[in-house]
Each structure stands twice: as structure tokens, then as C-alpha cells.
Short mmCIF file of C-alpha atoms in Angstrom, two decimals:
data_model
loop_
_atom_site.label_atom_id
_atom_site.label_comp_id
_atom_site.label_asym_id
_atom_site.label_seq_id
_atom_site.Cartn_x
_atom_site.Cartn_y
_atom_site.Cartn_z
CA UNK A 15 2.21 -6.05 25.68
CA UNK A 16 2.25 -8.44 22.69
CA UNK A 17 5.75 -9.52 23.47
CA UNK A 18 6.62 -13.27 24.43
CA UNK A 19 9.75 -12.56 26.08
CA UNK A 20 11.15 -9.45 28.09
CA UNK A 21 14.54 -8.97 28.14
CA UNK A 22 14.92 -6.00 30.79
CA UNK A 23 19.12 -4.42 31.12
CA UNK A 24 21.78 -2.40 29.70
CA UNK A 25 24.33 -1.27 27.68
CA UNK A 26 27.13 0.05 29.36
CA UNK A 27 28.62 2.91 26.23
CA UNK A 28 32.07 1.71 25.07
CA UNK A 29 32.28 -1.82 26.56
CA UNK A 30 33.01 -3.90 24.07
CA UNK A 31 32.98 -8.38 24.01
CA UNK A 32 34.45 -10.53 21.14
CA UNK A 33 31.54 -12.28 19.51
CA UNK A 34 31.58 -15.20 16.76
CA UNK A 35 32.87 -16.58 14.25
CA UNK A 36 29.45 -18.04 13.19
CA UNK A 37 27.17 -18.71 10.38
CA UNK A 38 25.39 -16.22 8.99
CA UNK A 39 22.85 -15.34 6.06
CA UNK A 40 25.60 -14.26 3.54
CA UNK A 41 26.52 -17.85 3.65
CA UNK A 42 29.99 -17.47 5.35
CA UNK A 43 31.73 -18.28 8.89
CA UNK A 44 31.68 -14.31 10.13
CA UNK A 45 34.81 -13.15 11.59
CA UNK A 46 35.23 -12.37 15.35
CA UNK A 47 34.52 -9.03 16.24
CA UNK A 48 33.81 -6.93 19.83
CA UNK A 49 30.49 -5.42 19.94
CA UNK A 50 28.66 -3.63 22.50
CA UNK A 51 27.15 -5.49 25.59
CA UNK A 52 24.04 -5.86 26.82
CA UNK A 53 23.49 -6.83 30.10
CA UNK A 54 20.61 -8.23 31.41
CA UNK A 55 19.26 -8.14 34.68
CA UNK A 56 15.94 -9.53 34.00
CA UNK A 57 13.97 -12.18 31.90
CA UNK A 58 10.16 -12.08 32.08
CA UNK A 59 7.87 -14.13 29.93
CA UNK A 60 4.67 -15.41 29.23
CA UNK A 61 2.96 -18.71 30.32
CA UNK A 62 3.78 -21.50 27.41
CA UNK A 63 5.83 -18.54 25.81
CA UNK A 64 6.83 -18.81 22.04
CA UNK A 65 10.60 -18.15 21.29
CA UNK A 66 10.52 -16.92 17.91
CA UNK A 67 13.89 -18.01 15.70
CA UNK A 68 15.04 -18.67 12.78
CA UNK A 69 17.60 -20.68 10.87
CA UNK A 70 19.99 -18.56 8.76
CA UNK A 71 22.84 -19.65 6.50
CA UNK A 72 23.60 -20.09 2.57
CA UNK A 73 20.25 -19.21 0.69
CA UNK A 74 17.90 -20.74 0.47
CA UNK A 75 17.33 -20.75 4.05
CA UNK A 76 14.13 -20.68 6.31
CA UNK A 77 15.37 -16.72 6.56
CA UNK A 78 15.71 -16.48 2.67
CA UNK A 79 11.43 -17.34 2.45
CA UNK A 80 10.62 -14.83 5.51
CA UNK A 81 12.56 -11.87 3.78
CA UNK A 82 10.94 -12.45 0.85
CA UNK A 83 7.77 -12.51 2.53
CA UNK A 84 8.27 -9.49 3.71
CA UNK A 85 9.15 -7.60 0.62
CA UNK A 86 5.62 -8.76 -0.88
CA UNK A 87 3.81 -7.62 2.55
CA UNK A 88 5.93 -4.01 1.94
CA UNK A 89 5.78 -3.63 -1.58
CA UNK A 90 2.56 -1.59 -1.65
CA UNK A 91 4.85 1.09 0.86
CA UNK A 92 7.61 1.51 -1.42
CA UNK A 93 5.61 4.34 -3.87
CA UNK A 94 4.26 5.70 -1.04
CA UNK A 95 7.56 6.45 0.91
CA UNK A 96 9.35 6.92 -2.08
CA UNK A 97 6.80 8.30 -4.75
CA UNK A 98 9.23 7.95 -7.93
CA UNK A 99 10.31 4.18 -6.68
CA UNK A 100 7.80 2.04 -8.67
CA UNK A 101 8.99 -1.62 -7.85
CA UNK A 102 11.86 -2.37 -5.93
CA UNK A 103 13.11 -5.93 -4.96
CA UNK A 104 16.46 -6.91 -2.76
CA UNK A 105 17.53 -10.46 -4.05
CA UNK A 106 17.96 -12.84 -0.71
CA UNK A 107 19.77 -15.28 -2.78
CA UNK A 108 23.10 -12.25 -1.79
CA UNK A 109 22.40 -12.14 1.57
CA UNK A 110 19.76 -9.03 0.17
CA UNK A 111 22.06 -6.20 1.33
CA UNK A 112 24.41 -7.21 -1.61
CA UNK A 113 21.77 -6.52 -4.52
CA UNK A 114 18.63 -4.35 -5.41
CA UNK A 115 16.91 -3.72 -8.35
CA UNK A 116 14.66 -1.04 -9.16
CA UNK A 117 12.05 0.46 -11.57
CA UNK A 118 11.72 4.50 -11.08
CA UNK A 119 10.14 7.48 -12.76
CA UNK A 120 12.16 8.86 -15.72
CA UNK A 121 9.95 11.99 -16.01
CA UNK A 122 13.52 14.12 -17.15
CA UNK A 123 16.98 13.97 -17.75
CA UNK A 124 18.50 11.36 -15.21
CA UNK A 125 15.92 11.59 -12.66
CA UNK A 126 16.47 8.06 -12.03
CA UNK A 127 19.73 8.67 -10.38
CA UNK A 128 17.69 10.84 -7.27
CA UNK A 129 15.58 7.50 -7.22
CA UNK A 130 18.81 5.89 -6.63
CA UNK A 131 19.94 7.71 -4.26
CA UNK A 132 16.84 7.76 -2.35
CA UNK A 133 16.73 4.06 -2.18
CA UNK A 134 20.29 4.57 -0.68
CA UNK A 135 19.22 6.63 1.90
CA UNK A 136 16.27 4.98 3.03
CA UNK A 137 16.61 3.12 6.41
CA UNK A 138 18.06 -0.44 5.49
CA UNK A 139 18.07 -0.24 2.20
CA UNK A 140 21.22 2.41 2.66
CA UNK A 141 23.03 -1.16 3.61
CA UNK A 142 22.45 -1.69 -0.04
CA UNK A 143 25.88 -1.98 -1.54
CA UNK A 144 25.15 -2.58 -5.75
CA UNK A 145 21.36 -1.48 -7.28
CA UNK A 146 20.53 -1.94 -10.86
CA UNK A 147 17.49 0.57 -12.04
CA UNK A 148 15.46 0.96 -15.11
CA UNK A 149 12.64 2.85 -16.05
CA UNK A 150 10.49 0.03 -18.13
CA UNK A 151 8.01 -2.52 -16.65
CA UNK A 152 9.84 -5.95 -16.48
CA UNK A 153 9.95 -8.82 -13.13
CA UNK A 154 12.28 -7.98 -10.99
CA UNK A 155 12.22 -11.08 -9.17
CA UNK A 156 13.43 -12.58 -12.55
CA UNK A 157 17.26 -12.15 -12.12
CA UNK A 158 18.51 -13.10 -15.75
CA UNK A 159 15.42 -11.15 -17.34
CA UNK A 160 16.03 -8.06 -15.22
CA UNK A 161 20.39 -8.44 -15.87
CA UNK A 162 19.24 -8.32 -19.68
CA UNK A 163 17.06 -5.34 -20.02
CA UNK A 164 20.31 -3.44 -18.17
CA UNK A 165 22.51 -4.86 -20.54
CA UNK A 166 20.70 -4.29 -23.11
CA UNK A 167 20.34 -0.14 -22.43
CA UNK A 168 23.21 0.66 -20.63
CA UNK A 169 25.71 3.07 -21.26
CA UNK A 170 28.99 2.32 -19.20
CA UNK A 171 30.51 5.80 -19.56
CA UNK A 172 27.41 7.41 -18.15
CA UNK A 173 25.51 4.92 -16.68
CA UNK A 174 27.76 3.18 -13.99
CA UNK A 175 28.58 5.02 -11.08
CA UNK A 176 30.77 3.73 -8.23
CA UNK A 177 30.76 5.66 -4.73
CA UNK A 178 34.22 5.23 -2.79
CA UNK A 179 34.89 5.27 0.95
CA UNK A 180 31.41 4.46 2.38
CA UNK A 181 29.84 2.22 5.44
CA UNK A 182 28.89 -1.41 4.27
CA UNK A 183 27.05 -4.07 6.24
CA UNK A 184 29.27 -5.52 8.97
CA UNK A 185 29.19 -8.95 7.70
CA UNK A 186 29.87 -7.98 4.71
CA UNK A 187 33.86 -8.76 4.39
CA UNK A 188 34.66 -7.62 0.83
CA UNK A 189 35.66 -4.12 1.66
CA UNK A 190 39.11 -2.44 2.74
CA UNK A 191 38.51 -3.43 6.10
CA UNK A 192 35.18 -3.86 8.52
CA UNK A 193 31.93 -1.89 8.02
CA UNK A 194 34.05 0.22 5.23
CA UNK A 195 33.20 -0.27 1.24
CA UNK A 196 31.63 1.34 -1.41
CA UNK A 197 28.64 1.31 -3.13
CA UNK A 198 27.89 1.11 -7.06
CA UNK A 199 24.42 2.61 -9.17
CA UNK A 200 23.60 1.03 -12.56
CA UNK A 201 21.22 2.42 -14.76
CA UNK A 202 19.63 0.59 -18.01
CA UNK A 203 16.82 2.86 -19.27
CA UNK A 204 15.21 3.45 -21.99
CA UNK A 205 15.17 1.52 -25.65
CA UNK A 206 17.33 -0.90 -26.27
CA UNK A 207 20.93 0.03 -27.92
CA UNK A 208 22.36 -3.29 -28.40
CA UNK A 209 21.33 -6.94 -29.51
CA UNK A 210 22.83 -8.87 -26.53
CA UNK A 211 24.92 -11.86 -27.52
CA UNK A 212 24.52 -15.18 -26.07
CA UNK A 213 27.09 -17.66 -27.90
CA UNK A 214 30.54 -17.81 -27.02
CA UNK A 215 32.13 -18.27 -29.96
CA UNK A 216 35.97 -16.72 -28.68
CA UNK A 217 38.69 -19.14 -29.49
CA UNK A 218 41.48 -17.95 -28.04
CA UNK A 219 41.88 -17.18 -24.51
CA UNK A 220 44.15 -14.68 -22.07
CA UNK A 221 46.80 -16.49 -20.30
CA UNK A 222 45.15 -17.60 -17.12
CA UNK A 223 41.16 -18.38 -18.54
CA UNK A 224 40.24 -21.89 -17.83
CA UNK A 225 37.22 -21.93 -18.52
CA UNK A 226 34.19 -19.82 -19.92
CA UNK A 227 30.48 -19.90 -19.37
CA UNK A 228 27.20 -18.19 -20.29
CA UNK A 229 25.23 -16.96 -17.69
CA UNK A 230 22.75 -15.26 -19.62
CA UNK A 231 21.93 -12.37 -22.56
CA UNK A 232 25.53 -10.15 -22.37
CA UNK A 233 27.16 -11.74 -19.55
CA UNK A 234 30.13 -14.12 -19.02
CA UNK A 235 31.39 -15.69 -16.17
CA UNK A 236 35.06 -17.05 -16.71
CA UNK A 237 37.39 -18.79 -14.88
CA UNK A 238 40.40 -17.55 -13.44
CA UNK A 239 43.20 -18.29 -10.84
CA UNK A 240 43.32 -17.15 -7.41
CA UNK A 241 44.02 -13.11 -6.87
CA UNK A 242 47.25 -14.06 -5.54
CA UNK A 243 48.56 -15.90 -8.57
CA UNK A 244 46.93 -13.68 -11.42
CA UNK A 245 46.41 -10.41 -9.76
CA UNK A 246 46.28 -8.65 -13.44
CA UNK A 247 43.66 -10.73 -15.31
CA UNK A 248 41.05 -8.91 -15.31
CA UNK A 249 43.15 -6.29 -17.46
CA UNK A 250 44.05 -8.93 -20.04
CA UNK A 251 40.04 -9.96 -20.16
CA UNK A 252 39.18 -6.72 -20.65
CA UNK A 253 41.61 -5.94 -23.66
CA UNK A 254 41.08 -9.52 -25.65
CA UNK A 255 39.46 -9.41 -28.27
CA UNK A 256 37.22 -12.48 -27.90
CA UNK A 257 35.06 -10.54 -25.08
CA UNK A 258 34.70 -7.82 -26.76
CA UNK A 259 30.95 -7.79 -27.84
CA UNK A 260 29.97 -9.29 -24.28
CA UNK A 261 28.77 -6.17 -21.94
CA UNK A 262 30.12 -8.13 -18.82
CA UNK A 263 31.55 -10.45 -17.46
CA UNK A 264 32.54 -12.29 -14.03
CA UNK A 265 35.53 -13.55 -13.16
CA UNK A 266 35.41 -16.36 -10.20
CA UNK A 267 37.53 -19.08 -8.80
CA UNK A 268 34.41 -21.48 -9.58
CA UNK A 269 32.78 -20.86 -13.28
CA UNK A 270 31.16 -24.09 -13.46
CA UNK A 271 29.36 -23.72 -10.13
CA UNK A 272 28.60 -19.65 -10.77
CA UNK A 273 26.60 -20.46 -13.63
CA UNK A 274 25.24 -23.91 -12.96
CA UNK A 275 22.30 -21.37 -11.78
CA UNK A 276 20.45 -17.89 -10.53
CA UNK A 277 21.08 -18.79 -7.34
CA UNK A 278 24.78 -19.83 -7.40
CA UNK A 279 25.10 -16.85 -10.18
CA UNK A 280 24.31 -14.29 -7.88
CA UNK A 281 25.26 -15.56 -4.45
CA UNK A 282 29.14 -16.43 -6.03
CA UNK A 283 29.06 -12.56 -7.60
CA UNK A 284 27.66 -10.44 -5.33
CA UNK A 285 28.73 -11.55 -2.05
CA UNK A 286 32.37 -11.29 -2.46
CA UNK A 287 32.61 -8.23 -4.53
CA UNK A 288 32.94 -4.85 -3.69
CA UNK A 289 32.77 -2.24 -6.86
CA UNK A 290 35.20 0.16 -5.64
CA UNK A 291 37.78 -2.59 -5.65
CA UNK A 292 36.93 -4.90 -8.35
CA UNK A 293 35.00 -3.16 -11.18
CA UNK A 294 37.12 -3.02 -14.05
CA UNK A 295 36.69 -2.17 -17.75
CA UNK A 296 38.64 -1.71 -21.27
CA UNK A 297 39.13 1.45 -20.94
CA UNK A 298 38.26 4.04 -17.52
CA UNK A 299 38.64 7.71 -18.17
CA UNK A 300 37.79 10.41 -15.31
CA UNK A 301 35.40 12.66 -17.28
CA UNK A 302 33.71 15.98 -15.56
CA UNK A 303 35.08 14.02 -12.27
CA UNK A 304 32.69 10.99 -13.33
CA UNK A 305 34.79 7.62 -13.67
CA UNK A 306 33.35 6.86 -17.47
CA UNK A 307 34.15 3.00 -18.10
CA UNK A 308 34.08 1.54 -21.37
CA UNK A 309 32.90 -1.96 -21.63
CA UNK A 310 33.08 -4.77 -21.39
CA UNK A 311 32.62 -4.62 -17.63
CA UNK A 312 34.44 -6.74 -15.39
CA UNK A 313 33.11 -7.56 -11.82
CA UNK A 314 36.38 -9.61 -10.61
CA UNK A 315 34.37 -11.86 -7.67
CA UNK A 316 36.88 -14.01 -6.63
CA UNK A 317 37.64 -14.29 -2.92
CA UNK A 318 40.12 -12.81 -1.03
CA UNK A 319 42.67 -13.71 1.05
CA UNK A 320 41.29 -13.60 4.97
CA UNK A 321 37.45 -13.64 3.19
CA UNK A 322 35.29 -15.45 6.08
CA UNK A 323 35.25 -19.35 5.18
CA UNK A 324 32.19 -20.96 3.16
CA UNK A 325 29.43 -21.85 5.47
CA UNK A 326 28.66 -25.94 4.68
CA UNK A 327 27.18 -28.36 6.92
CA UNK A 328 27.86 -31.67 8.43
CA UNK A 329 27.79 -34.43 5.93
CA UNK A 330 25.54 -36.66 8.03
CA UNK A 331 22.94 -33.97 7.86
CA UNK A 332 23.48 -33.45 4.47
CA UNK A 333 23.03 -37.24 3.43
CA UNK A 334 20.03 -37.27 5.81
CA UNK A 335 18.18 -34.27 3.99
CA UNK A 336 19.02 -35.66 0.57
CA UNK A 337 17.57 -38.91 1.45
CA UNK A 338 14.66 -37.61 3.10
CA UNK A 339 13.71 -34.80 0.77
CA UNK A 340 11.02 -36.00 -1.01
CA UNK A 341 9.42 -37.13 2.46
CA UNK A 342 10.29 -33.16 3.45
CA UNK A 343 8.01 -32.04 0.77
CA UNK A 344 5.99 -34.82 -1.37
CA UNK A 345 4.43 -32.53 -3.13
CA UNK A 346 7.68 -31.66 -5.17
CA UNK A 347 7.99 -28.26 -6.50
CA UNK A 348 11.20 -27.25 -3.85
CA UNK A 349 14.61 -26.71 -5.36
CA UNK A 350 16.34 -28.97 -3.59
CA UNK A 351 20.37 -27.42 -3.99
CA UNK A 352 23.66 -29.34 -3.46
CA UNK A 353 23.26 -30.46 0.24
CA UNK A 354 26.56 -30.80 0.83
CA UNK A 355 26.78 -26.86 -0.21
CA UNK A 356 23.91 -26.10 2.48
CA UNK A 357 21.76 -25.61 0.12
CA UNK A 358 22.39 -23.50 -3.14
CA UNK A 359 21.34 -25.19 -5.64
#
């Protein structure tokens, strides 16, 4: 009765149309696909009726602020629905499906592993596809902060878990092929074990590195050819000596722009990943059928060949809003982003 539109039809089981390519709120041009039909037969609405919509793309977008919104609206549900599950926060700046992070209950022995799986198997959040979780008060919404305290208490060997052979979100292109993936678990609880380092002070590089930067406390991202020309690096980074003290790092095609930023940081990682296929490590053992990975870590995020193009906009529109910005909000205090990047900043 509240509704502004009725759309009034059906769905005829098994008949399939092509749909897309077009943008979406990962930030890429989604592939064409067939998906089911809807047919409609008839539109009712009300007088002066309000079409509610949204504009989606790279984060930040309009969509980035509403699912944010609605995290802080839910957040009181979370303990309630999931009693152990103290905090939780998806990051929109990965399309949100791409990253969660977690405080739990660590009442025993790895009890924060059946919070992690809970979260997993809890309505959307089971499109969740890597979810860091700790057991000490810090900001989640703090990316860097919360990437520390992990690094800081983690134990690869027992603390990383990858799950093989799984659903994934269907925009999500980094898997073996569509709506097919894997997920990966994190856990950093605890004390500290380690002073994190954050200098770089390697002098020699593996064949290949261009170029290395610090994102934060413990992590790296460094630059590396295409997949198709060095298909092996993330071996050799793994093995040199001059990462050795760094917990992880990230390989990308674009080191400079990955961590100009939080935003480009975790957008650049996390959206064209997928852990089953490109976690990697010094040294992975199977123990008690557990892969145990020795650090450092590698996430190898560089993009694939077929991966969905980078969504950007026109370059009118993106002189107009950079001229205009300041009119769009005179108050200051919005991140404005590369505008000819729609928008990460």
C-alpha cells in the first residue's frame, strides 16, 4: 500500500534474455549475461508518483553513502541476530560484497571461526567473499587501523583459511568462471605478536618489481607486470629476502594509484581478487587437511585477461564536475577523487 509503483507480471521458469554490459557498483562494465524474464502485463502508480533510483558506479557513488547508511541504521541488529557478532562493517569502497570485517566473542578456543561462519551464512552477507575478524575493540570503518591490528596478531598457518569451489556474487568476475569462487576467513586476535614494519628499506628487487609502496603498518603493495608476461612473480616475491619481515603484500598492475589512498587501496585489491586463485605465501603446507601458509602473504590483484573493463566517464562530465565542485558542495569537507577515474579518489 506504501508502494509508488506496481509492477504486476511474470516469470516464465527457464526463459532466459541477454542483459548488459553496463556499469555497475564494483566499478566495472559487467559482462553480458541471460537472466530470467519478467514480464509485465501491468504498471499501476500513484498520482505525482516518486521513482526511486539511484546512481551506481566506482565508489564513491550516491549508492556508496546509502549502503553505508544502512549499515549504521542495522548495526544495533547485528548482536541480536548473531549474538557473538559484536561489530561488523562491509567496506562499500569494494563494491561491499568483496570485504567485511568483524569483531566477535572469543569466549574459547577459536570460537571466532563459528562467528565467521555465521556471518557467511547470514542472508547477504553469505555474498561476502574475504572477512577479516578480531576479538579486540578497534573502528572498523578505519581500514588501515583495522588491516594493522590483523597484522599485527595473525598467525598465517592457523589463522588464514581459504574455502574452494563456492557461489560468489554474479558481478563479481574474479572467479573460475560466473557466480563460481571462493571465499577466504582471516583471523587477528588476541595480543599482539609482532612490531609491524613500516619502512621499506629492501634494495634489491625480484626480476619483474617496478616499483614498491607502503600502504600501511605490515603491508606492501608492489608493482608487477601483467599475469600474462610474469605469471610466476608472486613466487619470486614471496622467497626474496627484502619482503621478508612485511606480513603482506599486494601485487597490482598500478602501485602508485593502489596506494595513493584507502579508497584506491581497497577498491584496486579486493575487487579483482579471488583467494582461492591468488593467495600465495613463502611457504604452503597441507597440515591436518588445513592449507597452513607461511608469510609473507601475497594477494596477487592484478586483472585478468577477459576481467570486465574499468567503468570511467565521459571527459566532458568529468571537466564539468571538477570545475564545478566547490559550487557542488561549498562547504568543503567532500573527497573529491580523480574525475576522470569516476570518482576514486
Amino acid at each position: 500500500a506504501s508502494a509508488e509503483f506496481a509492477l504486476v507480471g511474470e516469470v516464465p521458469p527457464h526463459e532466459r534474455k541477454p542483459e548488459g554490459p553496463f556499469g555497475d557498483h564494483y566499478g566495472y562494465y559487467s559482462l553480458q549475461h541471460d537472466y530470467p524474464l519478467f514480464r509485465v502485463h501491468t504498471m499501476a502508480h500513484r498520482r505525482d508518483a516518486i521513482y526511486p533510483a539511484t546512481v551506481v558506479g566506482k565508489p564513491r557513488q550516491e549508492d556508496f553513502f546509502i549502503g553505508d547508511l544502512l549499515q549504521e541504521l542495522l548495526s544495533p541488529l547485528f548482536p541480536i541476530v548473531m549474538p557473538a557478532v559484536k561489530k561488523l562493517w562491509s567496506y562499500g569502497e569494494t563494491g561491499y560484497h568483496s570485504l567485511a570485517a568483524a569483531i566477535v566473542k572469543q569466549r574459547y578456543a577459536r570460537e571466532a571461526m563459528a562467528s565467521a561462519f555465521r556471518i557467511l551464512g547470514e542472508g547477504q552477507l553469505s555474498l561476502t567473499k574475504f572477512l577479516l575478524v578480531t576479538d579486540r575493540h578497534i573502528d572498523l570503518k578505519d581500514f588501515p587501523a583495522t588491516l594493522e591490528h590483523i597484522l599485527a596478531r595473525t598467525n598465517p598457518e592457523t589463522d588464514l583459511y581459504v574455502f574452494s569451489n563456492l557461489s560468489m556474487d554474479t558481478l563479481d568476475y574474479t572467479g573460475p568462471e560466473v557466480n563460481l569462487g571462493s571465499k577466504g576467513v582471516w583471523l587477528g586476535l588476541g595480543d599482539a605478536v609482532r612490531k609491524l614494519p613500516r619502512t621499506f628499506t629492501g634494495s634489491e628487487l625480484p626480476q619483474g618489481v617496478f616499483d614498491v609502496q607502503v600502504f600501511c603498518g605490515g603491508c606492501l603493495v608492489v608493482g608487477a607486470p601483467s599475469r600474462q608476461v610474469e605469471p610466476n612473480i608472486a613466487a619470486r616475491i614471496a622467497s626474496h629476502s627484502a619482503f621478508a619481515e612485511w606480513p603482506l603484500i599486494v601485487i597490482t598492475d598500478e602501485p602508485g594509484r593502489a596506494a595513493n589512498s584507502t579508497i584506491n587501496f581497497l577498491w584496486t585489491t579486493f575487487t579483482r581478487f579471488e583467494p582461492a586463485a591468488d593467495i600465495h605465501a613463502r611457504v604452503t603446507q597441507v597440515v591436518r587437511n588445513h592449507l597452513a601458509y607461511t608469510a609473507p602473504i601475497i594477494i596477487d590483484a592484478r586483472l585478468k585477461t577477459g576481467f570486465p573493463k574499468e567503468l570511467t566517464c565521459r571527459d566532458d562530465v568529468a571537466a564539468t564536475v571538477t570545475r564545478r565542485w566547490k559550487e557542488y558542495f561549498p562547504a568543503g569537507g567532500v573527497e573529491m577523487g580523480e574525475a576522470d577515474q569516476s570518482h576514486l579518489t
